[in-house]
Coordinates of C-alpha atoms and ligand atoms in Angstrom, one line a residue:
Chain A
M1 CA 35.1 34.7 111.6
H2 CA 32.7 32.2 113.3
N3 CA 32.1 29.1 111.6
N4 CA 29.5 26.3 112.2
I5 CA 31.1 22.8 110.8
K6 CA 28.5 21.3 108.2
M7 CA 30.8 18.6 107.2
K8 CA 33.6 16.7 108.5
A9 CA 35.9 14.1 107.3
E10 CA 37.5 12.0 110.3
N11 CA 40.9 9.8 109.5
V12 CA 39.1 8.9 106.1
D13 CA 41.1 6.1 104.1
F14 CA 39.7 5.2 100.8
F15 CA 40.7 2.3 98.6
Y16 CA 39.9 1.2 94.8
G17 CA 40.5 -2.5 95.4
P18 CA 44.1 -2.5 96.9
R19 CA 45.1 0.8 95.9
Q20 CA 44.8 3.6 98.3
A21 CA 43.4 6.7 97.0
L22 CA 43.1 8.6 100.1
K23 CA 45.3 8.6 103.3
D24 CA 43.9 9.7 106.7
I25 CA 41.8 12.9 105.4
N26 CA 40.7 15.0 108.2
L27 CA 39.0 18.2 107.1
D28 CA 36.3 20.6 108.1
I29 CA 33.6 22.1 105.6
C30 CA 32.2 25.2 107.1
E31 CA 28.5 26.3 106.7
K32 CA 27.4 28.7 104.1
R33 CA 31.3 29.0 103.0
V34 CA 33.1 28.0 99.8
T35 CA 35.6 25.4 100.3
A36 CA 38.0 24.9 97.5
I37 CA 39.7 21.6 97.0
I38 CA 43.1 21.8 94.8
G39 CA 45.5 19.7 93.9
P40 CA 47.2 18.1 90.6
S41 CA 45.5 15.6 88.7
G42 CA 45.0 12.0 90.2
C43 CA 45.7 13.4 93.7
G44 CA 42.2 12.0 95.1
K45 CA 40.3 15.2 94.8
S46 CA 37.3 13.8 92.8
T47 CA 37.6 10.5 95.1
F48 CA 37.3 12.8 98.0
I49 CA 34.4 15.0 96.9
R50 CA 32.4 11.9 95.7
L51 CA 32.6 10.3 99.2
L52 CA 30.6 13.5 100.7
N53 CA 27.4 12.4 99.0
R54 CA 28.3 8.6 98.8
M55 CA 28.6 8.4 94.9
N56 CA 31.6 6.3 95.7
E57 CA 29.7 3.4 96.6
L58 CA 28.6 2.9 93.0
I59 CA 31.9 1.9 92.0
P60 CA 32.6 -2.2 93.0
N61 CA 35.5 -3.3 95.2
T62 CA 35.9 0.3 96.9
S63 CA 36.4 0.5 100.9
L64 CA 36.4 3.1 103.1
K65 CA 37.8 3.6 106.8
G66 CA 37.1 6.5 108.9
R67 CA 33.8 8.9 109.3
I68 CA 32.0 11.4 107.0
L69 CA 29.9 13.5 109.2
L70 CA 27.0 15.6 108.3
D71 CA 25.8 17.8 111.2
G72 CA 27.6 15.4 113.3
E73 CA 25.7 12.4 112.0
D74 CA 28.1 9.6 110.2
I75 CA 26.6 9.4 106.5
F76 CA 28.0 5.9 106.3
G77 CA 26.1 4.8 109.4
Q78 CA 24.2 1.3 109.8
Q79 CA 20.7 3.3 109.6
V80 CA 21.4 6.2 107.3
D81 CA 20.1 5.9 103.6
A82 CA 22.2 6.9 100.8
V83 CA 19.4 8.3 98.8
G84 CA 18.5 10.8 101.9
I85 CA 22.0 11.9 101.9
R86 CA 22.1 12.6 98.3
R87 CA 18.9 14.6 98.8
R88 CA 20.8 16.7 101.1
V89 CA 24.2 16.6 99.3
G90 CA 23.7 17.6 95.8
M91 CA 26.3 17.3 93.3
V92 CA 27.3 19.2 89.8
F93 CA 29.7 17.3 87.6
Q94 CA 32.6 18.0 85.5
K95 CA 30.8 17.6 82.5
P96 CA 27.4 19.3 82.3
N97 CA 25.3 16.1 82.0
P98 CA 21.7 17.1 81.5
F99 CA 18.9 14.2 80.9
P100 CA 17.6 14.0 77.1
K101 CA 14.3 15.5 78.5
S102 CA 12.8 19.0 78.3
I103 CA 14.3 21.8 80.4
F104 CA 11.2 21.7 82.5
E105 CA 11.5 17.9 82.9
N106 CA 15.2 18.2 84.0
V107 CA 14.6 20.6 86.8
S108 CA 11.4 18.8 87.9
Y109 CA 12.8 15.4 87.7
G110 CA 14.5 15.8 91.4
L111 CA 11.1 17.0 92.7
H112 CA 9.2 13.8 91.2
V113 CA 11.7 11.2 92.8
N114 CA 11.5 12.8 96.0
G115 CA 7.5 12.5 96.0
V116 CA 6.4 16.0 95.1
K117 CA 3.2 15.4 93.6
D118 CA 1.5 19.1 93.6
K119 CA 1.8 20.5 89.8
K120 CA 1.5 24.0 91.2
L121 CA 4.3 23.5 93.7
I122 CA 6.5 21.7 91.2
E123 CA 6.0 24.7 88.6
K124 CA 6.8 27.1 91.1
K125 CA 9.9 25.6 92.2
V126 CA 11.0 24.9 88.6
V127 CA 10.6 28.8 87.9
S128 CA 12.6 29.6 91.3
S129 CA 15.5 27.2 90.6
L130 CA 15.9 28.2 87.3
E131 CA 16.0 32.0 88.5
K132 CA 18.4 31.1 91.4
A133 CA 21.0 29.3 88.6
A134 CA 20.5 32.7 86.8
L135 CA 19.4 30.8 83.7
W136 CA 15.6 31.9 83.6
D137 CA 16.1 34.8 81.4
D138 CA 18.1 32.8 78.9
I139 CA 15.1 29.8 78.4
K140 CA 11.8 31.3 79.9
D141 CA 10.1 31.0 76.5
R142 CA 11.4 27.4 75.7
L143 CA 10.9 25.5 78.9
H144 CA 9.8 22.4 77.1
E145 CA 12.4 22.3 74.5
S146 CA 15.1 19.6 74.9
A147 CA 17.9 20.6 77.4
L148 CA 20.3 19.4 74.9
K149 CA 20.2 22.4 72.7
L150 CA 21.5 24.6 75.1
S151 CA 25.1 25.8 75.1
G152 CA 27.6 24.0 77.6
G153 CA 27.4 26.9 80.0
Q154 CA 23.7 27.0 80.0
Q155 CA 23.7 23.2 80.5
Q156 CA 25.8 23.4 83.4
R157 CA 23.4 26.1 84.7
L158 CA 20.5 23.7 84.3
C159 CA 22.4 20.8 86.1
I160 CA 23.0 23.6 89.1
A161 CA 19.2 24.3 88.7
R162 CA 18.1 20.8 88.8
C163 CA 20.4 20.2 92.0
L164 CA 18.6 23.6 93.6
A165 CA 15.2 22.2 93.1
V166 CA 15.6 19.6 95.7
E167 CA 16.6 21.9 98.3
P168 CA 19.7 20.5 99.4
E169 CA 21.9 21.9 102.2
V170 CA 25.2 21.2 100.6
L171 CA 26.2 21.7 97.0
L172 CA 29.4 19.8 95.4
F173 CA 30.9 20.6 92.3
D174 CA 33.6 18.4 90.5
E175 CA 35.5 20.8 88.4
P176 CA 32.2 22.7 86.9
C177 CA 33.9 24.8 84.6
A178 CA 36.5 22.2 83.2
S179 CA 34.6 22.0 79.6
L180 CA 33.3 25.5 79.7
D181 CA 34.7 28.9 77.9
P182 CA 35.8 32.0 80.2
I183 CA 32.5 33.7 79.8
S184 CA 30.5 30.9 81.0
T185 CA 33.2 30.1 83.5
G186 CA 32.5 33.9 84.8
K187 CA 28.9 33.2 85.1
I188 CA 29.3 30.1 87.1
E189 CA 31.7 31.6 89.5
E190 CA 29.3 34.4 90.1
L191 CA 26.5 32.1 90.6
I192 CA 28.3 30.2 93.2
M193 CA 29.2 33.1 95.1
E194 CA 25.8 34.0 95.1
L195 CA 24.8 30.6 96.1
K196 CA 26.9 30.4 99.1
K197 CA 24.4 33.0 100.9
Y198 CA 22.1 29.6 101.2
Y199 CA 24.1 26.5 100.6
T200 CA 27.4 25.0 101.9
I201 CA 29.7 24.4 98.9
V202 CA 32.5 22.5 98.2
I203 CA 34.3 23.0 95.1
V204 CA 37.0 21.0 93.1
T205 CA 39.0 23.3 90.7
H206 CA 42.1 22.9 88.8
N207 CA 42.3 26.5 88.2
M208 CA 44.1 28.2 91.3
Q209 CA 42.8 31.5 90.3
Q210 CA 39.5 30.1 90.5
A211 CA 39.8 29.0 94.0
A212 CA 41.3 32.3 95.0
R213 CA 38.6 34.3 93.6
I214 CA 35.7 32.2 95.1
S215 CA 36.8 30.2 97.9
D216 CA 36.6 31.1 101.7
H217 CA 38.7 28.1 102.7
T218 CA 41.3 26.0 100.6
A219 CA 42.4 22.4 100.8
F220 CA 45.6 21.3 98.9
F221 CA 45.8 17.7 98.4
L222 CA 48.5 15.7 97.1
L223 CA 48.9 11.9 96.2
G224 CA 45.8 10.9 98.3
E225 CA 46.9 13.4 101.4
L226 CA 45.7 16.5 102.6
I227 CA 48.6 18.6 102.6
E228 CA 47.4 21.7 104.1
M229 CA 44.1 23.6 104.8
G230 CA 43.2 27.0 105.7
K231 CA 41.7 30.3 104.9
T232 CA 42.0 31.0 101.0
Q233 CA 43.7 34.0 101.8
D234 CA 46.4 32.3 104.0
I235 CA 47.0 29.4 101.8
F236 CA 47.8 31.7 98.9
T237 CA 49.7 34.3 100.4
A238 CA 51.6 32.6 103.3
P239 CA 51.1 28.6 102.6
K240 CA 52.8 26.7 105.5
D241 CA 53.8 23.7 103.5
K242 CA 56.9 24.0 100.8
R243 CA 54.7 21.4 98.6
T244 CA 51.6 23.7 98.8
E245 CA 54.2 27.0 97.8
D246 CA 55.6 24.7 94.9
Y247 CA 52.0 23.9 93.6
I248 CA 50.7 27.4 94.1
T249 CA 53.5 28.9 92.3
G250 CA 53.2 26.7 89.5
R251 CA 56.2 24.7 90.0
F252 CA 54.3 21.4 89.4
G253 CA 51.0 20.2 88.7
Chain B
M1 CA 52.4 7.5 47.0
R2 CA 51.1 6.4 43.7
T3 CA 50.6 2.6 44.4
K4 CA 48.7 3.6 47.8
D5 CA 46.2 5.8 45.7
I6 CA 45.7 2.9 43.5
S7 CA 45.3 0.2 46.0
Q8 CA 43.0 2.6 47.7
K9 CA 40.6 2.7 44.7
I10 CA 40.7 -0.8 44.2
G11 CA 39.7 -1.3 47.9
F12 CA 36.8 1.3 47.2
A13 CA 35.8 -0.5 44.0
A14 CA 35.9 -4.0 45.7
L15 CA 33.5 -2.6 48.8
F16 CA 31.2 -1.1 46.3
M17 CA 30.9 -4.2 44.1
C18 CA 30.0 -6.4 47.4
M19 CA 27.2 -3.8 48.1
L20 CA 25.8 -3.9 44.7
V21 CA 25.6 -7.6 44.9
T22 CA 23.8 -7.6 48.4
L23 CA 21.5 -4.8 46.8
F24 CA 20.9 -7.0 43.8
F25 CA 20.0 -9.9 45.7
L26 CA 17.7 -7.9 47.7
G27 CA 16.1 -6.4 44.6
A28 CA 15.6 -9.8 43.0
I29 CA 13.8 -11.3 46.1
I30 CA 11.6 -8.3 46.4
Y31 CA 11.0 -8.4 42.6
F32 CA 10.4 -12.1 42.0
I33 CA 8.0 -12.3 45.1
A34 CA 5.8 -9.2 44.1
A35 CA 5.8 -10.1 40.4
R36 CA 4.6 -13.5 41.0
G37 CA 2.5 -12.9 44.0
I38 CA 0.9 -9.7 42.8
K39 CA -1.2 -11.8 40.3
V40 CA -3.3 -13.7 43.0
I41 CA -3.7 -10.6 45.4
S42 CA -7.1 -9.4 45.3
W43 CA -9.5 -8.1 47.7
E44 CA -11.0 -11.5 47.9
F45 CA -7.7 -13.3 48.5
L46 CA -7.2 -11.0 51.4
T47 CA -10.3 -11.4 53.2
Q48 CA -11.9 -14.8 52.3
V49 CA -11.2 -18.3 53.8
P50 CA -9.7 -21.0 51.4
K51 CA -12.2 -22.7 49.3
A52 CA -12.1 -25.7 46.9
G53 CA -9.0 -27.7 48.2
M54 CA -7.0 -24.4 48.5
T55 CA -7.3 -23.3 44.9
Q56 CA -9.6 -20.9 45.3
G57 CA -10.9 -18.2 47.8
G58 CA -8.4 -16.3 50.1
V59 CA -5.9 -16.6 52.9
A60 CA -7.4 -14.6 55.5
P61 CA -7.2 -17.1 58.1
A62 CA -3.7 -17.4 57.7
I63 CA -2.9 -13.5 57.8
V64 CA -4.8 -13.3 61.1
G65 CA -3.0 -16.4 62.5
T66 CA 0.1 -15.0 61.6
L67 CA -0.4 -11.8 63.4
Y68 CA -2.0 -13.2 66.2
I69 CA 1.0 -15.6 66.7
T70 CA 3.5 -12.6 66.1
L71 CA 2.0 -10.3 68.6
G72 CA 1.6 -13.2 71.1
A73 CA 5.4 -13.8 70.8
I74 CA 6.2 -10.1 71.3
A75 CA 3.8 -10.1 74.1
V76 CA 5.9 -13.0 75.8
S77 CA 9.2 -12.0 74.7
L78 CA 9.2 -8.4 75.5
P79 CA 8.6 -8.3 79.2
L80 CA 10.6 -11.3 79.8
G81 CA 13.5 -10.2 77.7
L82 CA 13.3 -6.7 79.1
A83 CA 13.2 -7.8 82.8
C84 CA 16.2 -10.4 82.0
A85 CA 18.4 -7.8 80.5
I86 CA 17.7 -5.2 83.0
Y87 CA 18.5 -7.7 85.8
L88 CA 21.6 -8.8 84.0
C89 CA 23.0 -5.4 82.9
E90 CA 21.9 -3.2 86.2
Y91 CA 21.6 -5.5 89.2
S92 CA 23.4 -8.9 88.8
P93 CA 26.9 -9.1 90.5
K94 CA 29.3 -9.0 87.8
G95 CA 31.5 -12.5 87.9
I96 CA 31.7 -15.4 85.9
F97 CA 28.3 -16.7 86.7
V98 CA 26.7 -13.7 84.7
N99 CA 29.3 -14.0 82.1
I100 CA 28.1 -17.8 81.8
I101 CA 24.3 -16.8 81.6
R102 CA 25.4 -14.4 78.9
M103 CA 27.2 -16.7 76.8
S104 CA 24.0 -19.1 77.2
I105 CA 21.6 -16.7 76.2
N106 CA 23.9 -15.8 73.1
N107 CA 24.0 -19.6 72.3
L108 CA 20.2 -20.0 72.7
A109 CA 20.4 -17.3 69.7
G110 CA 22.0 -20.2 67.5
V111 CA 19.8 -23.1 68.3
P112 CA 18.1 -24.2 65.0
S113 CA 14.5 -23.1 65.2
V114 CA 12.9 -26.8 64.5
V115 CA 14.5 -27.5 68.0
F116 CA 12.3 -24.7 69.5
G117 CA 9.5 -26.5 67.9
L118 CA 10.1 -29.9 69.4
F119 CA 10.7 -28.1 72.9
G120 CA 7.3 -26.5 72.5
L121 CA 5.6 -29.4 71.5
A122 CA 6.9 -31.5 74.5
V123 CA 6.4 -28.5 77.0
F124 CA 3.6 -26.5 75.8
V125 CA 1.5 -28.5 73.8
K126 CA 2.0 -31.7 75.8
F127 CA 3.0 -31.2 79.2
F128 CA 0.8 -28.0 79.8
K129 CA -1.7 -29.2 77.7
F130 CA -2.3 -26.2 75.6
G131 CA -2.5 -28.5 72.8
V132 CA -1.6 -27.1 69.3
S133 CA -2.7 -23.3 69.8
I134 CA -1.9 -19.6 69.6
L135 CA -1.0 -19.8 73.3
S136 CA 1.7 -22.7 72.6
G137 CA 2.7 -21.0 69.3
S138 CA 3.3 -17.7 70.9
L139 CA 5.2 -19.1 74.0
T140 CA 7.7 -21.1 71.7
L141 CA 8.2 -18.1 69.2
G142 CA 8.4 -15.9 72.2
I143 CA 11.3 -18.0 73.6
L144 CA 12.9 -18.2 70.2
A145 CA 12.8 -14.2 70.2
L146 CA 14.4 -14.1 73.7
P147 CA 17.9 -14.0 73.1
V148 CA 17.7 -11.1 70.3
V149 CA 15.6 -9.0 72.5
I150 CA 18.1 -9.5 75.7
S151 CA 20.9 -8.9 73.7
A152 CA 19.9 -6.1 72.1
T153 CA 18.0 -4.6 75.3
Q154 CA 21.7 -5.1 77.0
E155 CA 23.2 -3.4 74.5
A156 CA 21.2 -0.4 74.8
L157 CA 21.3 -0.2 78.3
T158 CA 25.2 -0.5 78.4
A159 CA 25.2 2.5 75.9
V160 CA 23.5 4.7 78.6
P161 CA 26.3 7.1 80.0
L162 CA 27.2 6.5 83.4
S163 CA 27.1 10.3 83.9
L164 CA 23.1 10.4 83.4
R165 CA 22.7 7.7 86.1
E166 CA 25.1 9.4 88.5
A167 CA 23.3 12.7 87.6
S168 CA 20.1 10.9 88.6
L169 CA 21.2 9.2 91.7
A170 CA 22.7 12.3 92.7
L171 CA 19.5 14.0 93.0
G172 CA 18.1 11.4 95.5
A173 CA 16.7 8.8 92.8
T174 CA 16.5 5.3 93.9
K175 CA 18.3 2.8 91.4
W176 CA 15.1 1.7 90.4
E177 CA 13.8 5.1 89.6
T178 CA 16.9 5.9 87.8
I179 CA 16.4 2.7 85.5
K180 CA 12.6 3.6 84.9
K181 CA 12.9 6.9 84.3
I182 CA 16.5 7.7 82.6
V183 CA 17.9 4.7 81.5
L184 CA 15.2 2.7 79.9
P185 CA 13.7 6.1 77.9
T186 CA 17.4 6.6 76.8
A187 CA 17.9 3.2 75.8
L188 CA 14.1 2.8 74.2
P189 CA 15.7 3.5 70.4
G190 CA 17.9 0.6 70.6
I191 CA 15.3 -1.7 72.5
L192 CA 13.2 -1.1 69.5
T193 CA 15.5 -1.9 67.3
G194 CA 16.1 -5.3 68.9
I195 CA 12.3 -5.9 68.8
I196 CA 11.9 -4.9 64.9
L197 CA 14.8 -7.8 64.4
S198 CA 13.0 -10.0 66.4
I199 CA 9.6 -9.1 64.8
G200 CA 11.3 -10.0 61.4
R201 CA 12.6 -13.3 62.6
V202 CA 9.1 -14.5 64.7
A203 CA 6.9 -13.8 61.8
G204 CA 8.5 -15.8 59.0
E205 CA 9.3 -18.9 61.2
T206 CA 8.0 -22.1 60.0
A207 CA 9.7 -24.9 62.1
P208 CA 8.6 -23.5 65.5
I209 CA 5.0 -23.5 64.8
L210 CA 4.7 -26.6 62.7
F211 CA 3.6 -28.8 65.8
T212 CA 2.8 -26.0 68.2
A213 CA 0.3 -23.9 66.6
A214 CA -0.4 -24.2 62.7
T215 CA -2.9 -26.3 60.9
F216 CA -2.9 -26.6 57.2
Y217 CA -6.4 -25.8 56.7
T218 CA -9.3 -24.3 58.9
R219 CA -12.2 -22.2 57.8
R220 CA -12.7 -20.8 61.0
Y221 CA -11.1 -17.9 62.6
P222 CA -9.3 -18.5 66.0
D223 CA -11.9 -18.1 69.0
S224 CA -9.5 -18.1 71.8
V225 CA -5.9 -18.5 72.6
F226 CA -6.4 -22.0 72.6
S227 CA -7.5 -22.6 69.0
E228 CA -5.1 -23.8 66.2
V229 CA -4.6 -21.4 63.4
M230 CA -3.3 -21.2 59.8
A231 CA -0.4 -19.3 59.5
L232 CA 1.4 -17.6 56.4
P233 CA 4.8 -19.5 56.7
Y234 CA 3.5 -22.7 57.1
H235 CA 0.7 -22.3 54.5
I236 CA 3.4 -21.6 52.1
Y237 CA 5.4 -24.4 53.0
A238 CA 2.0 -26.8 52.8
L239 CA 0.9 -25.2 49.4
M240 CA 4.3 -26.3 48.0
T241 CA 4.6 -29.7 49.5
E242 CA 1.1 -31.2 49.5
G243 CA -2.2 -31.1 47.6
A244 CA -3.3 -32.0 44.4
H245 CA -2.9 -28.8 42.3
P246 CA 0.6 -28.0 42.2
K247 CA 0.4 -24.9 39.6
E248 CA -2.4 -23.2 41.3
Q249 CA -1.2 -23.7 44.7
T250 CA 2.4 -22.4 43.6
A251 CA 0.7 -18.9 42.5
I252 CA -1.0 -18.9 45.8
A253 CA 2.3 -19.6 47.8
Y254 CA 4.0 -16.4 46.1
G255 CA 0.9 -14.6 47.3
C256 CA 1.3 -15.8 50.6
A257 CA 5.1 -14.7 50.4
L258 CA 4.3 -11.3 49.3
I259 CA 1.7 -10.8 52.1
L260 CA 4.0 -11.9 54.5
L261 CA 7.0 -9.6 53.4
V262 CA 4.7 -6.7 53.5
L263 CA 3.2 -7.4 56.9
V264 CA 7.1 -7.8 58.3
L265 CA 7.8 -4.5 56.6
A266 CA 4.8 -3.0 57.9
I267 CA 5.6 -3.9 61.4
S268 CA 9.0 -3.1 61.4
G269 CA 8.1 0.1 59.7
A270 CA 5.7 1.2 62.7
A271 CA 8.6 0.5 65.2
I272 CA 11.0 2.3 63.2
F273 CA 8.7 5.2 63.3
I274 CA 8.4 5.1 67.1
R275 CA 12.2 4.8 67.4
Q276 CA 12.8 7.7 65.3
R277 CA 10.1 10.1 67.1
Q278 CA 11.9 8.7 70.5
R279 CA 15.5 9.8 69.0
I280 CA 14.3 12.9 68.3
R281 CA 12.7 13.5 71.7
N282 CA 16.1 12.4 73.3
A283 CA 18.1 14.6 71.0
Ligands
LIG301 N1 37.0 4.2 89.6 C1 38.3 3.9 89.7 N2 38.7 3.0 89.8 C2 40.2 2.7 90.4 N3 40.9 3.8 90.5 C3 40.3 5.0 90.5 C4 39.0 5.2 90.1 N4 38.7 6.5 90.2 C5 40.0 7.1 90.4 N5 41.0 6.3 90.5 C6 42.3 6.5 90.9 O1 42.4 7.4 92.3 C7 43.3 8.5 92.2 C8 42.6 9.4 92.3 O2 41.6 9.7 91.4 P1 40.6 11.2 91.4 O3 40.1 11.2 92.4 O4 39.8 11.2 90.1 O5 41.4 12.4 91.2 P2 41.5 13.6 90.8 O6 39.8 14.1 90.8 O7 42.2 14.7 91.7 O8 42.0 13.9 89.5 C9 43.8 8.0 91.0 O9 45.1 7.3 91.0 C10 43.0 7.3 89.8 O10 43.9 6.6 89.0
LIG302 MG1 38.7 14.8 88.9

């Protein structure tokens, strides 16, 4: 398997105030693959994934050491604008968080803030994004109804559609199914498998079966450290580190 | 078990009684004002200027004056208060400095309104030479309303979930776009509540306009923001304390009070209507 490296963490330390949440993380994220991040609660999975689109800098008193590269360029570099990075690296959150607006407005929002003015184009992109997120058939005749009327699973797919509309290169998912029922979860998983043809995907998950089902690579975090990373198959069948094995076999976590 | 049951019942009964007492006073106010005020209300009363030493004609200039001053005050306090609250909530670095500002603003809400009146007299009437005018009165009342607008807006802004802000930022929106397009619309119902409250306060204030905007008697309608005007609250005050016909004047004062009540309710009603519509849109 020949993989291009899309994103790369180099010697990343991250601190909330004096507390170190990530310790010397080195990790490669391959283009058009699904990378899963697993590990027990509080081990720094969200902290790490939120560094990849610079969401963590919204929290005061944090500090970062090391570099995070997107196509070889440091996303925290002097000349680099966080807004531009977030356009290229989209994010879907743990709890569906649609705007209290119509379905259409939710999807078109990202286009508006990125300066797309052409109404025809916006409409086209809204439809295609909803199609890509496998939501179009559910909602095609209620585009202008409030997004908050959708079910949890539909809301999460809407959040994915909203993300796709701005045509990011990388998609980050932070436990996207944590608040969903098994059927909705299945739909999101199918969707992620489909999306990896076009996007580089990083997914944080609590659910090891999920990681095993949908990811190509898996990284195991523990107490802020990257313990082991490799092909998902290898991690789940022949983990090199004892702690990985303990976690995967359910001995803690 | 039994005694618990009984004490609970007594508790509820006491709460219920308190609510009844409140309702009673509210009803009594409305009843007495309405019963006495309605007697003098007529088309003429609403549309004519005062005549014969305040005992005849109407109070139209006072209605118009109150409307102008109130709208003027909102025009002053709304943009200022919004901007201030947005800055404090969204932009200012958190720390002692901002806490002191917040505390000062809250204290400003407790300053007696006659102090605002003197301030307005010194600053707007005298220093800026706006004279006794709609402009001076609106500015004074606007500043009086600021703390209410600011704290209500701050509350409404803080109540907007972080998850919505994050969603917007993660889509490549700037902070300002996020505030403008997501945070403010979501917070609008709460902001409107603050404005409703401040309207109630502003429209009925007497002391701040005493020296800055109001005159007891004019036959003219204002022709610019530099005109002095009659205003309902001050008119009531004057009717009850000056003049040579206490009996007729008292009746007119109740009429004015009724109009003021209806005016405030109407403005608040409009704001509540907008708020409900926004809530439905947001839901
Ligand atoms: N905003 C924050 N401020 C301070 N500490 C935080 C914050 N967010 C997370 N942490 C701490 O950082 C560690 C990692 O958290 P997180 O990345 O959310 O873990 P995970 O997503 O793996 O459950 C935890 O110990 C948590 O308490
Ligand atoms: Mg997490």
